[in-house]
Coordinates of C-alpha atoms in Angstrom, one line a residue:
M1153 CA -68.4 -23.2 30.0
S1154 CA -69.0 -19.7 31.5
D1155 CA -67.6 -16.5 30.0
L1156 CA -65.4 -16.4 33.4
E1157 CA -64.0 -19.9 33.1
N1158 CA -63.1 -19.0 29.6
K1159 CA -61.3 -15.8 30.9
L1160 CA -59.5 -17.7 33.6
I1161 CA -58.1 -20.3 31.4
T1162 CA -57.0 -17.6 28.5
T1163 CA -55.3 -15.5 31.3
A1164 CA -53.6 -18.9 32.6
D1165 CA -52.6 -19.5 29.0
N1166 CA -51.0 -16.2 28.4
N1167 CA -49.3 -16.0 31.9
N1168 CA -47.6 -19.4 30.7
L1169 CA -46.7 -18.3 27.5
T1170 CA -45.2 -15.0 29.3
I1171 CA -43.4 -17.5 31.4
I1172 CA -42.1 -19.6 28.2
N1173 CA -41.0 -16.7 26.3
K1174 CA -39.2 -15.3 29.3
Q1175 CA -37.3 -18.6 29.7
L1176 CA -36.4 -18.8 26.1
N1177 CA -34.8 -15.0 26.1
V1178 CA -32.8 -16.2 28.9
Y1179 CA -31.9 -19.4 27.1
N1180 CA -31.1 -17.5 23.7
K1181 CA -28.9 -15.0 25.7
L1182 CA -26.9 -17.5 27.5
V1183 CA -26.6 -19.4 24.0
D1184 CA -25.5 -15.8 22.2
K1185 CA -23.0 -15.3 25.3
S1186 CA -21.7 -19.0 25.0
S1187 CA -21.3 -18.6 21.1
E1188 CA -19.5 -15.3 21.5
R1189 CA -17.3 -16.5 24.0
L1190 CA -16.5 -19.6 21.8
A1191 CA -16.2 -17.3 18.8
K1192 CA -13.5 -15.2 20.3
E1193 CA -11.6 -18.5 21.5
Y1194 CA -11.6 -19.7 18.0
F1195 CA -10.4 -15.8 16.8
E1196 CA -7.4 -16.1 19.3
K1197 CA -6.4 -19.6 18.2
A1198 CA -6.4 -18.0 14.6
E1199 CA -4.1 -15.2 15.5
N1200 CA -1.8 -17.6 17.2
F1201 CA -1.6 -20.1 14.3
Y1202 CA -1.2 -17.0 11.7
R1203 CA 1.3 -15.0 13.6
K1204 CA 3.1 -17.2 15.8
A1205 CA 3.0 -20.8 14.6
K1206 CA 2.7 -19.8 10.9
D1207 CA 0.1 -22.6 10.2
Y1208 CA -1.5 -20.5 7.9
V1209 CA -4.2 -23.7 7.0
K1210 CA -5.0 -24.1 10.6
A1211 CA -5.5 -20.4 11.0
K1212 CA -7.6 -19.9 8.1
E1213 CA -9.9 -22.9 9.6
F1214 CA -10.2 -21.1 12.9
Y1215 CA -11.0 -17.5 11.4
I1216 CA -14.0 -19.4 9.5
K1217 CA -15.3 -20.9 12.8
A1218 CA -15.1 -17.8 14.7
L1219 CA -17.1 -15.8 11.8
D1220 CA -19.5 -18.7 11.5
L1221 CA -20.5 -18.5 15.0
K1222 CA -20.5 -14.5 15.1
P1223 CA -21.2 -13.2 11.7
D1224 CA -20.8 -9.5 13.0
F1225 CA -17.3 -10.1 14.3
E1226 CA -15.8 -6.8 12.8
E1227 CA -12.1 -7.5 14.4
A1228 CA -12.3 -10.9 13.0
Y1229 CA -13.3 -9.9 9.5
Q1230 CA -10.5 -7.0 9.5
S1231 CA -7.6 -9.6 10.7
Y1232 CA -9.0 -12.3 8.3
G1233 CA -9.1 -10.2 5.4
Y1234 CA -5.4 -8.9 6.0
F1235 CA -4.4 -12.6 6.6
L1236 CA -5.8 -13.9 3.3
S1237 CA -3.9 -10.8 1.4
I1238 CA -0.8 -11.4 3.2
A1239 CA -0.3 -15.4 3.8
F1240 CA -2.0 -16.5 0.7
K1241 CA -2.0 -13.4 -1.4
D1242 CA -5.8 -14.3 -2.2
Y1243 CA -6.8 -10.6 -2.6
T1244 CA -10.0 -11.4 -4.5
S1245 CA -11.4 -13.4 -1.3
A1246 CA -9.9 -10.6 0.7
I1247 CA -11.7 -7.8 -0.8
E1248 CA -14.9 -10.1 -0.4
V1249 CA -14.3 -9.9 3.3
F1250 CA -13.5 -6.4 3.4
S1251 CA -16.7 -5.5 1.8
T1252 CA -18.6 -7.6 4.2
L1253 CA -17.1 -5.9 7.0
I1254 CA -17.6 -2.4 5.2
K1255 CA -21.6 -3.4 5.1
L1256 CA -21.5 -4.2 8.9
N1257 CA -19.8 -0.9 9.6
P1258 CA -19.8 1.7 6.7
R1259 CA -17.6 3.9 8.8
N1260 CA -14.7 1.6 9.1
E1261 CA -11.8 3.4 7.6
L1262 CA -9.3 0.7 7.9
A1263 CA -11.3 -1.6 5.9
Y1264 CA -11.5 0.9 3.0
F1265 CA -7.9 1.4 3.0
K1266 CA -7.1 -2.5 2.9
R1267 CA -9.6 -3.2 0.4
G1268 CA -8.2 -0.6 -2.0
S1269 CA -4.7 -2.1 -1.0
C1270 CA -6.1 -5.5 -2.4
K1271 CA -7.3 -3.8 -5.6
S1272 CA -4.2 -2.3 -6.2
S1273 CA -2.4 -5.5 -6.0
L1274 CA -5.0 -6.7 -8.7
K1275 CA -4.1 -3.9 -10.7
D1276 CA -7.3 -2.3 -9.9
Y1277 CA -6.2 1.2 -9.5
I1278 CA -9.6 3.0 -10.2
G1279 CA -10.9 0.7 -7.4
N1280 CA -8.2 1.5 -5.1
L1281 CA -8.6 5.3 -6.0
A1282 CA -12.5 4.9 -5.2
D1283 CA -11.7 3.3 -2.2
Y1284 CA -8.9 5.5 -0.9
N1285 CA -11.2 8.5 -1.4
E1286 CA -13.8 6.7 0.9
Y1287 CA -10.8 6.2 3.4
M1288 CA -10.0 10.1 3.5
K1289 CA -13.6 11.1 4.1
L1290 CA -13.3 8.9 7.5
T1291 CA -9.5 9.7 8.5
K1292 CA -7.5 12.2 9.9
I1293 CA -5.9 14.1 7.1
N1294 CA -2.1 14.8 6.9
S1295 CA 0.7 15.4 4.3
D1296 CA 1.3 11.7 4.2
T1297 CA -2.3 11.1 3.3
Y1298 CA -2.0 13.1 0.1
V1299 CA 1.0 11.6 -0.8
S1300 CA -0.6 8.1 -0.5
R1301 CA -3.3 9.4 -2.9
A1302 CA -0.9 11.2 -5.2
I1303 CA 1.0 7.6 -5.7
I1304 CA -2.3 5.7 -6.6
K1305 CA -3.1 8.7 -9.1
S1306 CA 0.3 8.3 -10.7
R1307 CA -0.4 4.6 -11.5
L1308 CA -3.4 5.9 -13.4
N1309 CA -1.0 8.5 -15.3
D1310 CA -3.4 11.2 -13.9
F1311 CA -0.3 13.6 -13.7
S1312 CA -2.4 16.6 -13.0
G1313 CA -4.4 14.9 -10.4
V1314 CA -0.9 13.9 -9.0
I1315 CA 0.5 17.5 -8.9
D1316 CA -3.0 18.7 -7.0
D1317 CA -2.0 16.0 -4.2
Y1318 CA 1.4 16.9 -4.0
T1319 CA 0.8 20.5 -3.7
K1320 CA -1.7 19.6 -0.8
A1321 CA 0.9 17.6 0.7
I1322 CA 3.3 20.4 0.7
E1323 CA 0.7 22.8 2.0
L1324 CA 0.8 20.6 5.0
D1325 CA 4.2 20.0 5.4
K1326 CA 6.7 22.4 3.5
S1327 CA 9.8 20.1 4.5
N1328 CA 8.1 17.0 2.5
D1329 CA 11.3 16.5 0.1
F1330 CA 9.4 13.1 -1.2
A1331 CA 6.4 15.4 -2.2
F1332 CA 8.9 18.1 -3.9
T1333 CA 10.6 15.1 -5.7
Y1334 CA 7.6 13.5 -7.0
R1335 CA 5.5 16.8 -8.0
G1336 CA 8.6 17.5 -10.2
I1337 CA 8.5 14.0 -12.0
A1338 CA 4.9 14.8 -12.7
K1339 CA 5.5 18.0 -13.8
F1340 CA 8.4 16.3 -16.1
N1341 CA 5.7 13.7 -17.4
L1342 CA 3.5 16.8 -18.5
K1343 CA 6.7 18.4 -20.0
N1344 CA 7.0 21.3 -17.6
Y1345 CA 10.4 21.1 -17.4
E1346 CA 11.5 24.3 -15.5
E1347 CA 8.7 23.9 -13.0
A1348 CA 10.1 20.1 -12.4
I1349 CA 13.6 21.6 -11.9
A1350 CA 12.4 24.0 -9.4
D1351 CA 10.9 21.2 -7.5
F1352 CA 14.1 18.8 -7.8
K1353 CA 16.1 21.8 -6.3
H1354 CA 13.6 22.5 -3.6
S1355 CA 13.7 18.7 -2.5
I1356 CA 17.5 18.9 -2.4
E1357 CA 17.7 21.9 -0.5
I1358 CA 15.3 20.6 1.9
I1359 CA 17.4 17.5 2.3
I1360 CA 20.6 19.5 2.8
E1361 CA 19.1 21.1 5.7
K1362 CA 17.7 17.9 7.2
N1363 CA 21.4 16.8 7.1
K1364 CA 23.0 19.9 8.9
T1365 CA 20.6 19.8 11.8
T1366 CA 20.7 15.8 12.2
N1367 CA 24.2 15.4 11.2
K1368 CA 23.4 12.8 8.9
N1369 CA 24.3 12.3 5.2
E1370 CA 21.0 11.4 3.6
N1371 CA 21.4 11.2 -0.2
F1372 CA 19.4 13.3 -2.6
G1373 CA 17.3 10.2 -3.8
I1374 CA 17.9 8.6 -7.4
A1375 CA 14.5 9.7 -8.7
N1376 CA 15.3 13.2 -8.0
L1377 CA 18.7 13.2 -9.4
K1378 CA 17.8 11.0 -12.6
Y1379 CA 14.8 13.4 -13.4
Y1380 CA 16.5 16.4 -12.5
G1381 CA 19.1 15.5 -14.9
K1382 CA 16.6 14.4 -17.4
A1383 CA 14.9 17.8 -17.6
K1384 CA 18.0 19.8 -18.1
F1385 CA 18.6 17.1 -20.9
E1386 CA 15.3 18.0 -22.4
L1387 CA 16.1 21.9 -22.3
G1388 CA 19.3 21.4 -24.0
E1389 CA 21.5 22.0 -21.0
Y1390 CA 23.8 19.1 -21.3
K1391 CA 26.7 20.1 -19.2
S1392 CA 24.4 20.7 -16.4
S1393 CA 22.6 17.5 -16.8
L1394 CA 25.8 15.6 -16.9
K1395 CA 26.9 17.1 -13.6
I1396 CA 23.6 16.3 -12.1
F1397 CA 24.1 12.5 -13.5
L1398 CA 27.6 12.3 -12.0
K1399 CA 26.4 13.3 -9.0
C1400 CA 24.1 10.5 -9.1
I1401 CA 26.9 8.0 -9.6
E1402 CA 28.4 9.3 -6.9
Q1403 CA 25.7 8.7 -4.6
Y1404 CA 24.6 5.3 -6.3
P1405 CA 27.6 4.0 -8.2
K1406 CA 25.7 0.6 -8.9
H1407 CA 22.5 2.3 -10.7
H1408 CA 23.0 1.1 -14.0
F1409 CA 20.6 3.2 -16.2
T1410 CA 22.5 6.7 -14.7
Y1411 CA 25.5 5.3 -17.1
E1412 CA 23.2 5.0 -19.7
L1413 CA 21.8 8.5 -19.4
I1414 CA 25.4 9.8 -19.1
A1415 CA 26.4 7.9 -22.2
K1416 CA 23.5 9.9 -24.2
V1417 CA 24.9 13.3 -22.7
Y1418 CA 28.4 12.4 -24.1
E1419 CA 26.9 11.5 -27.3
K1420 CA 25.4 15.2 -27.5
L1421 CA 28.5 16.5 -26.6
N1422 CA 30.2 14.5 -29.5
D1423 CA 32.6 12.9 -26.6
S1424 CA 32.8 9.3 -28.4
A1425 CA 35.5 8.0 -25.9
N1426 CA 33.5 9.0 -22.9
H1427 CA 30.4 7.7 -24.6
K1428 CA 31.8 4.3 -25.0
I1429 CA 33.0 4.1 -21.6
H1430 CA 29.9 4.6 -19.9
I1431 CA 27.8 2.4 -22.6
N1432 CA 30.4 -0.5 -21.7
K1433 CA 29.7 0.5 -17.8
F1434 CA 26.0 0.3 -18.5
N1435 CA 26.1 -3.0 -20.1
I1436 CA 28.2 -4.6 -17.3
L1437 CA 26.0 -3.4 -14.6
N1438 CA 22.8 -4.2 -16.6
E1439 CA 23.8 -7.8 -16.8
E1440 CA 24.4 -8.1 -13.3
H1441 CA 21.1 -6.5 -12.5
L1442 CA 19.3 -9.2 -14.8
K1443 CA 21.3 -12.1 -13.1
R1444 CA 19.9 -11.1 -9.8
I1445 CA 16.7 -10.7 -11.2
E1446 CA 17.0 -14.3 -12.5
R1447 CA 18.4 -15.6 -9.4
G1448 CA 15.7 -14.1 -7.2
L1449 CA 13.0 -15.8 -9.6
L1450 CA 14.5 -19.1 -9.2
R1451 CA 14.3 -18.8 -5.4
K1452 CA 10.5 -18.1 -5.6
Q1453 CA 9.9 -21.1 -8.1
P1454 CA 9.0 -24.1 -5.7
N1455 CA 11.3 -27.0 -5.5
E1456 CA 10.4 -29.8 -8.2
K1457 CA 9.9 -33.4 -6.8
K1458 CA 12.6 -36.0 -7.9
E1459 CA 11.3 -38.8 -10.0

């Protein structure tokens, strides 16, 4: 066979391979589009079973089918992780799903936020904080962003870090009474009672001003009044602390622990009659509180099968 004939055969073979490859590419694209379309259909079914029909077993089945067909389906991973954490409280599996999503898209801020929330549910507050820090690098920062991180730090008893974040929250929103209250509590935990009192006062002033402008009658908050009174108590200002605790009872008459705090003040003031009255009131309300908890726990227990 001549060189010319060999060249002609080789050229023909190459042309055939080119045609075949083009046909395969077209076929693969059609398959990919078909798989993607089917994955979206499965995802929609999963969402319907989860959010409307409340059939969580079926929902899980279709989420998995959707992700098997389209392994880079970010929206499905996002919903599936959230679904596992809410419907099944399977935080470990949800963390794995969000971790896969982060590998697909390291700039998915919501994935960091939700994975951190799942870690918090497992009491992994260090992991929660690490994910929230990543979330903060990607999201728009406002006062509430710092408040949320301060709450995580409080679970780690990082009171200095808590104070730093609430201070940043206040710098961005000077009317954030929540930030003033809980910065005050952090200062109380560090035994900076006078600085704590200043924050509690400021929080109350903000709420009073809000009530004036909105014509509402918002309470000052149990946490604010309780720790405000406790700070005064620690400084030996027993009559001032009593006044604050009584204000707390006025706004929250069923808050049993406040009656115990009032009893302690009366004990310091050597008023045995009022001490006894408030200890008795505490015991009554505390017993009611424990019964409510017991009833709630019983309702959560599955029904036993009758033999």
